[in-house]
CSV table of C-alpha atoms in Angstrom, one decimal:
chain,number,residue,atom,x,y,z
A,1,THR,CA,99.7,47.1,53.8
A,2,SER,CA,98.4,49.7,56.1
A,3,ALA,CA,94.9,49.3,54.6
A,4,ILE,CA,95.1,45.6,55.2
A,5,ASP,CA,96.3,46.2,58.8
A,6,GLY,CA,93.3,48.6,59.3
A,7,MET,CA,90.9,45.9,58.0
A,8,THR,CA,92.2,43.4,60.4
A,9,ARG,CA,92.0,45.8,63.4
A,10,GLN,CA,88.6,47.2,62.4
A,11,PRO,CA,86.6,44.6,60.3
A,12,GLU,CA,83.6,46.9,60.3
A,13,ILE,CA,85.3,49.5,58.0
A,14,ALA,CA,86.8,46.8,55.8
A,15,GLN,CA,84.4,47.6,52.9
A,16,GLN,CA,85.2,51.3,53.1
A,17,LEU,CA,88.9,50.6,53.0
A,18,PHE,CA,88.5,48.1,50.2
A,19,THR,CA,86.6,50.7,48.1
A,20,ALA,CA,89.3,53.3,48.8
A,21,MET,CA,92.0,50.8,47.7
A,22,LEU,CA,90.1,50.1,44.5
A,23,ILE,CA,89.7,53.7,43.7
A,24,GLY,CA,93.4,54.3,44.4
A,25,MET,CA,94.4,51.5,42.1
A,26,ALA,CA,92.1,52.7,39.4
A,27,LEU,CA,93.6,56.2,39.6
A,28,ILE,CA,97.1,54.8,39.4
A,29,GLU,CA,96.2,52.7,36.4
A,30,ALA,CA,94.5,55.7,34.7
A,31,LEU,CA,97.6,57.8,35.3
A,32,CYS,CA,99.7,55.1,33.7
A,33,ILE,CA,97.4,55.0,30.6
A,34,TYR,CA,97.3,58.8,30.4
A,35,THR,CA,101.1,58.9,30.6
A,36,LEU,CA,101.4,56.3,27.8
A,37,VAL,CA,99.0,58.3,25.6
A,38,VAL,CA,100.8,61.6,26.2
A,39,THR,CA,104.1,59.9,25.4
A,40,LEU,CA,102.8,58.5,22.1
A,41,VAL,CA,101.3,61.8,21.2
A,42,ILE,CA,104.6,63.6,21.8
A,43,ASP,CA,106.5,61.1,19.7
A,44,VAL,CA,104.0,61.2,16.8
A,45,THR,CA,104.1,65.0,16.9
A,46,ALA,CA,107.9,65.0,16.8
A,47,LEU,CA,107.7,62.7,13.8
A,48,PHE,CA,105.1,64.8,12.0
A,49,LEU,CA,107.0,68.0,12.6
A,50,ALA,CA,110.2,66.6,11.3
A,51,ARG,CA,108.5,65.3,8.2
A,52,LYS,CA,106.8,68.7,7.7
A,53,ASP,CA,110.3,70.3,7.9
A,54,LEU,CA,111.6,67.9,5.3
A,55,ILE,CA,108.7,68.5,3.0
A,56,ALA,CA,109.2,72.2,3.2
A,57,ALA,CA,113.0,71.9,2.5
A,58,ALA,CA,112.3,69.5,-0.4
A,59,ASP,CA,109.7,71.9,-1.9
A,60,GLY,CA,112.0,74.9,-1.6
A,61,ALA,CA,114.9,73.1,-3.1
A,62,ALA,CA,112.8,71.8,-6.0
A,63,LEU,CA,111.5,75.3,-6.7
A,64,ALA,CA,115.1,76.8,-6.5
A,65,GLY,CA,116.2,74.2,-9.0
A,66,ALA,CA,113.3,75.0,-11.3
A,67,GLU,CA,114.5,78.6,-11.5
A,68,ALA,CA,117.7,77.4,-13.2
A,69,LEU,CA,116.5,78.0,-16.7
A,70,ASP,CA,118.7,77.1,-19.8
A,71,GLU,CA,118.8,80.8,-20.9
A,72,GLU,CA,121.0,80.0,-23.9
A,73,GLN,CA,118.4,77.6,-25.3
A,74,ILE,CA,115.6,80.1,-24.5
A,75,TYR,CA,117.4,82.9,-26.3
A,76,THR,CA,118.3,80.7,-29.3
A,77,ASP,CA,114.9,78.8,-29.7
A,78,GLY,CA,112.5,81.3,-28.1
A,79,VAL,CA,109.7,80.5,-25.8
A,80,SER,CA,106.8,78.4,-26.8
A,81,ALA,CA,103.9,76.8,-25.0
A,82,GLY,CA,104.9,74.1,-22.6
A,83,PRO,CA,107.7,73.7,-20.2
A,84,LEU,CA,110.7,76.1,-20.2
A,85,PRO,CA,114.0,74.3,-20.7
A,86,LEU,CA,116.1,73.8,-17.6
A,87,ASP,CA,119.8,73.4,-17.3
A,88,PRO,CA,120.0,70.1,-15.4
A,89,ALA,CA,123.4,70.7,-13.8
A,90,ALA,CA,122.6,74.2,-12.7
A,91,ALA,CA,119.2,73.1,-11.4
A,92,GLU,CA,120.8,70.4,-9.3
A,93,GLU,CA,123.4,72.8,-8.0
A,94,ALA,CA,120.7,75.4,-7.2
A,95,ALA,CA,118.7,72.8,-5.3
A,96,ARG,CA,121.7,71.7,-3.2
A,97,ASP,CA,122.7,75.3,-2.6
A,98,TYR,CA,119.2,76.0,-1.3
A,99,LEU,CA,119.4,73.1,1.2
A,100,ALA,CA,122.7,74.2,2.4
A,101,GLN,CA,121.5,77.8,2.8
A,102,VAL,CA,118.5,76.8,4.9
A,103,GLY,CA,120.5,74.4,7.0
A,104,ALA,CA,118.5,71.3,6.2
A,105,GLY,CA,121.3,69.0,7.3
A,106,GLU,CA,121.3,70.6,10.7
A,107,GLN,CA,117.6,70.2,11.3
A,108,VAL,CA,117.5,66.4,10.6
A,109,PRO,CA,120.6,64.4,11.4
A,110,GLY,CA,122.0,62.0,8.8
A,111,LEU,CA,120.2,63.8,6.0
A,112,ALA,CA,120.5,62.1,2.6
A,113,VAL,CA,119.9,64.3,-0.4
A,114,GLU,CA,119.0,63.0,-3.9
A,115,VAL,CA,118.4,65.5,-6.6
A,116,ARG,CA,117.4,64.5,-10.2
A,117,ALA,CA,117.1,67.2,-12.8
A,118,THR,CA,116.0,66.9,-16.4
A,119,THR,CA,115.5,69.6,-19.0
A,120,THR,CA,111.8,69.9,-17.8
A,121,SER,CA,111.7,69.2,-14.0
A,122,VAL,CA,113.6,68.9,-10.8
A,123,THR,CA,112.9,66.2,-8.2
A,124,VAL,CA,114.4,66.4,-4.7
A,125,ARG,CA,114.2,63.5,-2.3
A,126,LEU,CA,115.3,63.9,1.3
A,127,THR,CA,115.7,61.1,3.8
A,128,GLY,CA,116.7,61.7,7.5
A,129,ILE,CA,116.6,60.0,10.8
A,130,VAL,CA,114.3,61.4,13.5
A,131,GLU,CA,115.0,60.6,17.1
A,132,LEU,CA,111.7,60.2,19.0
A,133,PRO,CA,111.8,61.8,22.5
A,134,PHE,CA,110.4,58.8,24.4
A,135,VAL,CA,110.1,55.7,22.2
A,136,SER,CA,113.8,55.8,21.2
A,137,ASP,CA,114.8,55.6,24.9
A,138,VAL,CA,112.5,52.7,25.7
A,139,THR,CA,112.2,50.6,22.5
A,140,PRO,CA,115.4,48.9,21.3
A,141,GLY,CA,114.1,48.8,17.7
A,142,ALA,CA,113.8,52.6,17.6
A,143,ALA,CA,117.1,53.3,19.3
A,144,GLY,CA,118.7,54.6,16.1
A,145,GLY,CA,115.7,56.8,15.2
A,146,VAL,CA,113.0,56.5,12.6
A,147,PRO,CA,113.7,57.1,8.9
A,148,VAL,CA,111.6,59.9,7.4
A,149,THR,CA,111.4,60.7,3.7
A,150,ALA,CA,110.0,63.6,1.8
A,151,SER,CA,110.1,64.4,-1.9
A,152,ALA,CA,109.1,67.2,-4.2
A,153,THR,CA,109.0,67.9,-7.9
A,154,ALA,CA,108.9,71.2,-9.6
A,155,SER,CA,108.8,72.1,-13.3
A,156,THR,CA,108.5,75.2,-15.4
A,157,GLN,CA,105.5,76.1,-17.5
A,158,VAL,CA,104.7,78.9,-19.8
A,159,VAL,CA,101.4,80.5,-18.8
A,160,SER,CA,99.7,82.7,-21.3
A,161,GLY,CA,96.8,84.8,-20.3
């Protein structure tokens, strides 16, 4: 309003004041757009880092499970080319122990763990809820967080060389 008052008092500088007002409004608009972009980048980065942590935890758990060899079968039947036999129950237990050891449930709230072990491979699937720093506060649909899933499979293989 002070710019409009200045225009009415001094009509000869109206063009200069109008130009200054336009520049000011453009700067405010640009600031809003930059703030929106930075907010989205921060939220996407939080989502990416949470997924990266889940992938690392799933990989580690699958590898830990793949180390649970069925030693009795190996000693009885010997080792041949192909996958080494796993003990599915021990593999699942090893994968879950690994996740507990690294505190995967503390990193991502509401972590759901699914471990499937066969005699040849271990698959670990982790699903958690990631709270986004900004969007969760502003968008009602994202208020509960965004679900993120990661999975990994590991198997054993005899390598001759």
